[in-house]
Coordinates of C-alpha atoms in Angstrom, one line a residue:
M95 CA 0.0 0.0 0.0
T96 CA 1.5 3.4 -1.0
A97 CA 0.8 6.5 1.0
V98 CA 1.7 10.1 0.1
T99 CA 2.0 12.3 3.1
T100 CA 2.5 16.0 3.9
T101 CA 4.2 15.0 7.1
P102 CA 7.7 13.4 7.5
T103 CA 6.3 9.9 7.8
A104 CA 3.5 7.8 6.5
P105 CA 2.7 5.6 9.5
H106 CA -0.2 3.7 7.9
G107 CA 1.4 3.0 4.5
D108 CA 1.5 -0.8 5.3
L109 CA -2.3 -1.1 5.3
D110 CA -3.8 -3.0 2.3
P111 CA -7.5 -3.0 1.4
R112 CA -7.2 -5.6 -1.3
P113 CA -9.0 -9.0 -1.0
R114 CA -7.0 -11.6 1.0
F115 CA -7.6 -15.2 -0.2
P116 CA -6.3 -18.4 1.3
D117 CA -4.5 -21.0 -0.9
E118 CA -7.8 -23.0 -1.2
R119 CA -10.3 -20.9 -3.2
G120 CA -12.4 -23.5 -5.1
G121 CA -15.7 -25.2 -4.7
V122 CA -18.1 -22.3 -5.4
A123 CA -21.5 -22.7 -7.1
I124 CA -23.8 -19.8 -7.9
L125 CA -27.4 -20.3 -7.2
G126 CA -29.3 -17.6 -9.1
C127 CA -27.2 -16.3 -11.9
G128 CA -28.9 -13.1 -13.0
S129 CA -27.5 -9.7 -13.9
I130 CA -25.6 -9.0 -10.7
A131 CA -23.9 -12.5 -10.7
Q132 CA -23.0 -12.0 -14.3
S133 CA -21.7 -8.4 -14.0
A134 CA -19.9 -8.7 -10.7
H135 CA -19.7 -12.1 -9.0
L136 CA -18.4 -14.1 -12.0
P137 CA -15.9 -11.3 -13.2
A138 CA -14.6 -11.0 -9.6
Y139 CA -14.1 -14.8 -9.3
E140 CA -12.5 -15.0 -12.7
Q141 CA -10.1 -12.1 -11.8
Y142 CA -9.1 -13.7 -8.5
G143 CA -8.9 -17.3 -9.6
V144 CA -11.9 -18.5 -7.6
G145 CA -13.0 -22.0 -8.8
V146 CA -16.6 -22.0 -9.9
V147 CA -17.9 -25.5 -9.9
G148 CA -21.1 -24.5 -11.6
V149 CA -24.1 -22.2 -11.9
W150 CA -27.9 -22.5 -11.9
A151 CA -30.7 -20.0 -12.8
R152 CA -34.5 -20.3 -13.1
S153 CA -34.2 -19.6 -16.9
P154 CA -32.0 -22.0 -18.8
A155 CA -31.5 -19.2 -21.4
T156 CA -30.0 -17.1 -18.7
V157 CA -27.0 -19.4 -18.2
A158 CA -26.7 -21.2 -21.5
R159 CA -24.0 -19.0 -22.8
L160 CA -22.2 -18.4 -19.5
P161 CA -19.6 -21.2 -19.9
S162 CA -18.4 -19.6 -23.1
R163 CA -18.2 -16.2 -21.5
F164 CA -16.5 -17.5 -18.4
P165 CA -14.5 -20.6 -19.3
G166 CA -13.8 -21.3 -15.6
I167 CA -17.4 -22.4 -15.0
G168 CA -17.5 -26.1 -14.5
R169 CA -21.1 -26.9 -15.4
V170 CA -24.7 -25.7 -15.6
Y171 CA -27.0 -27.4 -13.2
R172 CA -30.4 -28.5 -14.2
S173 CA -31.9 -27.7 -10.8
P174 CA -31.0 -26.3 -7.4
E175 CA -31.3 -29.7 -5.9
E176 CA -28.6 -31.0 -8.3
L177 CA -26.4 -28.1 -7.3
L178 CA -26.9 -28.7 -3.6
A179 CA -26.3 -32.4 -3.9
D180 CA -23.0 -32.0 -5.8
P181 CA -20.1 -33.1 -3.4
Q182 CA -17.7 -30.8 -5.3
V183 CA -19.7 -27.7 -4.0
R184 CA -18.2 -26.3 -0.8
I185 CA -19.7 -22.8 -0.9
V186 CA -23.1 -21.8 -2.3
D187 CA -23.2 -18.2 -3.6
I188 CA -26.9 -17.4 -3.3
A189 CA -27.7 -14.5 -5.7
T190 CA -31.5 -14.8 -5.9
P191 CA -33.9 -12.0 -5.2
T192 CA -34.6 -11.1 -1.6
R193 CA -38.0 -12.7 -1.4
G194 CA -37.6 -16.4 -0.9
R195 CA -33.8 -16.1 -0.2
L196 CA -34.2 -17.4 3.4
A197 CA -35.6 -20.7 2.1
W198 CA -32.5 -21.1 -0.2
I199 CA -30.1 -20.4 2.7
E200 CA -31.9 -23.0 4.8
A201 CA -31.7 -25.5 2.0
A202 CA -28.0 -24.9 1.6
V203 CA -27.3 -25.2 5.3
D204 CA -29.3 -28.5 5.4
A205 CA -27.2 -29.7 2.6
G206 CA -24.1 -29.0 4.6
K207 CA -22.8 -26.2 2.4
H208 CA -21.3 -22.9 3.5
V209 CA -23.2 -19.9 2.2
L210 CA -22.5 -16.4 0.8
A211 CA -26.0 -14.8 0.5
Q212 CA -26.7 -11.7 -1.5
K213 CA -27.7 -8.5 0.4
P214 CA -30.0 -7.3 1.8
L215 CA -30.2 -10.4 3.9
T216 CA -34.0 -9.8 4.3
D217 CA -36.5 -6.9 4.2
D218 CA -39.2 -8.9 6.0
P219 CA -39.4 -8.2 9.8
A220 CA -41.0 -11.7 10.3
E221 CA -37.8 -13.3 9.1
V222 CA -35.4 -11.7 11.6
E223 CA -36.0 -14.3 14.4
A224 CA -35.9 -17.1 11.8
L225 CA -32.5 -15.9 10.7
V226 CA -31.2 -15.7 14.3
R227 CA -32.2 -19.4 14.7
L228 CA -30.7 -20.3 11.4
G229 CA -27.4 -18.7 12.3
E230 CA -27.3 -20.7 15.6
R231 CA -28.2 -23.9 13.7
A232 CA -25.5 -23.4 11.1
E233 CA -22.9 -22.7 13.8
A234 CA -23.9 -25.9 15.6
A235 CA -23.5 -27.8 12.3
G236 CA -20.1 -26.3 11.6
V237 CA -21.5 -24.4 8.5
R238 CA -20.6 -20.8 8.0
V239 CA -23.2 -18.4 6.6
A240 CA -22.0 -15.0 5.4
V241 CA -23.8 -12.1 3.7
N242 CA -22.5 -10.4 0.5
Q243 CA -22.0 -7.0 2.0
N244 CA -19.5 -6.3 -0.7
G245 CA -19.4 -2.6 0.0
R246 CA -17.3 -3.3 3.0
W247 CA -14.5 -4.2 0.6
A248 CA -14.8 -1.2 -1.7
P249 CA -11.2 0.0 -1.4
P250 CA -11.8 3.5 0.2
W251 CA -14.3 2.0 2.7
R252 CA -12.1 -1.0 3.4
L253 CA -9.0 1.1 4.1
T254 CA -11.1 3.4 6.3
T255 CA -12.2 0.4 8.3
Q256 CA -8.5 -0.6 8.7
L257 CA -7.6 2.9 9.8
L258 CA -10.3 3.0 12.4
R259 CA -9.4 -0.5 13.7
A260 CA -5.8 0.8 14.0
G261 CA -7.0 3.7 16.2
A262 CA -6.0 6.3 13.6
V263 CA -8.9 8.7 14.5
G264 CA -9.4 7.8 18.1
E265 CA -13.0 7.4 19.1
V266 CA -15.5 8.0 16.3
V267 CA -17.5 11.2 16.8
G268 CA -19.5 11.2 13.6
V269 CA -19.9 9.8 10.1
T270 CA -21.3 11.7 7.1
H271 CA -22.1 10.3 3.6
L272 CA -23.3 12.4 0.7
H273 CA -24.6 11.1 -2.7
D274 CA -23.2 13.7 -5.2
K275 CA -24.2 11.6 -8.2
P276 CA -27.2 10.7 -10.4
L277 CA -29.6 8.0 -9.4
P278 CA -29.8 4.9 -11.4
P279 CA -32.9 4.3 -13.5
L280 CA -35.8 3.8 -11.0
A281 CA -39.1 4.7 -12.6
G282 CA -40.7 1.7 -14.2
T283 CA -38.2 -0.8 -12.7
S284 CA -38.7 -3.3 -9.9
F285 CA -37.2 -0.8 -7.5
D286 CA -40.4 1.2 -7.8
D287 CA -42.3 -1.8 -6.3
L288 CA -40.3 -1.6 -3.1
G289 CA -41.7 0.8 -0.5
H290 CA -39.2 3.5 0.7
M291 CA -36.7 1.9 -1.7
L292 CA -33.8 4.4 -1.0
V293 CA -33.9 3.5 2.7
T294 CA -34.8 -0.2 2.4
D295 CA -32.4 -1.2 -0.4
Y296 CA -30.3 1.5 -2.0
L297 CA -28.6 2.7 1.2
N298 CA -28.0 -0.8 2.5
H299 CA -24.3 -0.7 1.9
W300 CA -24.0 2.8 3.4
I301 CA -25.9 1.7 6.5
D302 CA -23.9 -1.4 6.9
V303 CA -20.4 0.2 6.6
T304 CA -21.4 3.1 8.8
R305 CA -22.7 0.8 11.6
G306 CA -19.3 -1.0 11.4
W307 CA -17.4 2.3 11.7
L308 CA -19.4 3.3 14.8
T309 CA -18.5 0.0 16.5
P310 CA -18.0 -0.7 19.4
A311 CA -20.8 1.9 19.9
R312 CA -24.2 0.5 19.2
V313 CA -26.8 2.3 17.0
H314 CA -29.9 2.7 19.2
T315 CA -32.1 5.3 17.4
V316 CA -32.8 5.9 13.8
Q317 CA -34.6 8.7 12.0
A318 CA -35.3 8.6 8.3
V319 CA -37.2 11.0 5.9
D320 CA -37.7 10.4 2.2
T321 CA -39.4 13.0 0.0
R322 CA -40.3 13.6 -3.6
V323 CA -38.2 16.3 -5.2
P324 CA -38.7 18.9 -7.9
G325 CA -38.3 17.4 -11.3
Q326 CA -39.1 13.9 -10.2
P327 CA -41.5 12.4 -12.8
A328 CA -45.0 11.4 -11.7
S329 CA -44.2 7.9 -13.0
A330 CA -41.6 7.4 -10.3
R331 CA -43.5 6.0 -7.3
N332 CA -40.7 6.1 -4.8
P333 CA -39.2 9.3 -3.3
W334 CA -35.9 10.3 -4.9
S335 CA -34.5 12.0 -1.8
A336 CA -33.7 10.4 1.6
T337 CA -31.9 11.4 4.8
V338 CA -31.1 8.8 7.4
T339 CA -29.7 9.7 10.9
L340 CA -28.2 7.1 13.2
I341 CA -27.6 7.8 16.9
A342 CA -25.2 5.6 18.8
D343 CA -25.1 4.9 22.6
S344 CA -21.6 6.6 22.7
G345 CA -23.2 9.9 21.5
A346 CA -21.7 9.6 18.1
T347 CA -24.0 10.3 15.1
A348 CA -24.1 9.5 11.4
V349 CA -26.0 11.1 8.5
L350 CA -26.6 9.5 5.1
R351 CA -27.9 11.9 2.5
I352 CA -29.3 11.4 -1.0
T353 CA -30.5 14.8 -2.3
G354 CA -32.0 13.4 -5.5
D355 CA -31.0 12.9 -9.1
V356 CA -27.8 15.0 -9.0
V357 CA -26.7 16.8 -12.2
T358 CA -22.9 16.7 -12.3
A359 CA -20.0 16.0 -14.6
R360 CA -18.0 14.7 -11.7
P361 CA -20.1 12.2 -9.8
S362 CA -18.9 11.0 -6.5
C363 CA -20.0 9.6 -3.1
P364 CA -17.9 11.6 -0.6
F365 CA -17.7 10.6 3.1
W366 CA -16.1 11.8 6.3
V367 CA -15.3 10.0 9.5
H368 CA -14.5 12.4 12.4
G369 CA -12.9 11.2 15.5
T370 CA -11.3 12.5 18.7
R371 CA -7.8 12.3 17.2
G372 CA -8.3 12.8 13.5
T373 CA -10.5 12.8 10.4
V374 CA -10.8 10.5 7.4
R375 CA -12.0 12.0 4.2
G376 CA -12.8 10.1 1.0
S377 CA -15.0 9.2 -1.8
V378 CA -16.2 6.0 -3.5
L379 CA -17.6 4.9 -6.9
L380 CA -17.7 6.3 -10.4
G381 CA -13.9 6.9 -10.6
S382 CA -14.0 9.2 -7.6
D383 CA -12.1 6.9 -5.2
R384 CA -9.8 8.8 -2.8
L385 CA -8.9 8.7 0.8
S386 CA -6.9 10.8 3.2
L387 CA -6.2 10.9 7.0
D388 CA -5.9 14.3 8.7
D389 CA -4.4 14.1 12.3
G390 CA -4.5 17.9 12.8
S391 CA -0.8 18.4 12.0
G392 CA -0.7 17.0 8.5
T393 CA -2.5 14.8 5.9
E394 CA -1.7 11.3 4.8
E395 CA -3.1 10.5 1.4
F396 CA -3.5 6.9 0.1
A397 CA -3.3 5.3 -3.3
L398 CA -6.2 2.9 -3.7
P399 CA -5.8 -0.3 -5.7
G400 CA -8.9 -1.7 -7.4
Q401 CA -12.6 -0.6 -7.5
W402 CA -15.8 -1.6 -5.6
F403 CA -16.9 -3.4 -8.8
V404 CA -15.5 -6.0 -8.9
D405 CA -12.9 -6.1 -6.0
G406 CA -15.6 -5.6 -3.4
F407 CA -17.3 -8.8 -4.5
A408 CA -14.0 -10.7 -4.4
G409 CA -13.4 -9.3 -0.9
A410 CA -16.7 -10.7 0.4
M411 CA -15.9 -14.2 -0.9
A412 CA -12.2 -13.9 0.2
E413 CA -13.3 -13.1 3.8
L414 CA -15.6 -16.2 3.9
M415 CA -12.9 -18.5 2.5
T416 CA -10.3 -17.1 4.9
A417 CA -12.6 -17.6 7.8
L418 CA -13.1 -21.2 6.7
D419 CA -9.3 -21.7 6.4
E420 CA -8.8 -20.2 9.9
D421 CA -11.9 -21.9 11.4
R422 CA -13.6 -18.8 12.6
E423 CA -16.7 -16.8 12.0
P424 CA -16.4 -14.4 9.0
E425 CA -16.8 -10.8 9.8
H426 CA -19.9 -10.6 7.6
A427 CA -21.6 -13.5 9.3
V428 CA -25.4 -13.5 9.6
S429 CA -25.0 -12.8 13.4
D430 CA -23.3 -9.5 12.5
V431 CA -25.3 -8.5 9.5
L432 CA -28.6 -8.9 11.4
G433 CA -27.5 -5.7 13.1
T434 CA -27.6 -3.9 9.7
V435 CA -31.0 -5.5 9.0
R436 CA -32.4 -4.2 12.3
V437 CA -31.1 -0.6 11.6
M438 CA -32.5 -0.7 8.0
L439 CA -35.9 -1.9 9.2
A440 CA -36.0 0.8 11.8
A441 CA -35.1 3.4 9.2
R442 CA -38.0 2.1 7.0
D443 CA -40.4 2.3 9.9
S444 CA -39.2 5.9 10.7
A445 CA -39.7 6.9 7.0
E446 CA -43.2 5.4 7.1
R447 CA -44.0 7.5 10.2
G448 CA -42.7 10.7 8.6
G449 CA -39.3 10.7 10.3
A450 CA -40.3 9.8 13.9
P451 CA -37.4 8.4 15.9
V452 CA -37.4 4.6 16.1
D453 CA -35.7 2.4 18.7
V454 CA -33.6 -0.2 16.9
E455 CA -34.0 -2.6 19.8
D456 CA -37.8 -2.6 19.6
P457 CA -38.5 -5.9 17.7
P458 CA -39.4 -5.0 14.1
A459 CA -42.2 -7.6 14.0
R460 CA -43.8 -5.9 17.0
R461 CA -43.3 -2.4 15.3
A462 CA -45.0 -3.8 12.2
G463 CA -48.1 -4.5 14.2
A464 CA -48.1 -1.3 16.2
P465 CA -50.7 1.4 15.4

């Protein structure tokens, strides 16, 4: 890792945000091989030499040409049952839509396979307790279940995590994210069918990485407001602006802000992490990647290898494989990511209530039934 500094030394130049794989990186099968698997999962695995035993999708036409595009694919399965029964499969990469994903995870665990499940883990409050029990059952069976929170391994965010773990900013005081970029196509897409979509889905990675940066403090209160904005077409059913505020038990706060469909020739997603001893400033996505650490006396700037797409996807798989190699829980295990799910569900409930504060610890299933 290379650091350029305005001070005499670069004390954090040895940190490296790149994916770290063990020697054994084979035995992966992809269950659900749609657009995200084809555009991110498979290119990441090809780039990093991950052995893909095979793939399955509901539509045979979806996967028919994949072996010619990605020669490393071993086979195309005729059914998910065939995939789960294959003794060569060690890890099932579940890239199906959110609805019904829990059943696929359970089936993989029952088959004795380790799992990397796509995010969001769930958007259904009724599934939270079932996922708690599933995580406990998987642990008892010696099966690891991780969630593809690939944003954690986006190079600027990953290096920020490493700096915070090294104590570079002291205790975190606040985190701020701003979307200074256009929105992807939303009107007329499946995203428009998801209530409070910006809060429930689009901001998932931002909520997840921010919750991690606030650790060991615990997010206890969430406020979220989403609004329609000038220029938003009537055909777009979801609001195009959202602001989510997280309040931790340490007194630290975080703000995640999407202003709308930003008009800019230089799109970026800047972020700041302020601490008691320093500040991290950076940006992620769309060629805007940058990161610096300011300790009050000088600034240490970091060169960032790779990009979120596809290195972040490789990082999520690498962490699961490394955890298996080291016989430990992966950092993106279900038990950890359920914290992100609870914060996300609290944010959705707050947006539904016009921005009223919501207690994260109040069970989401109970909130769903509250007046």
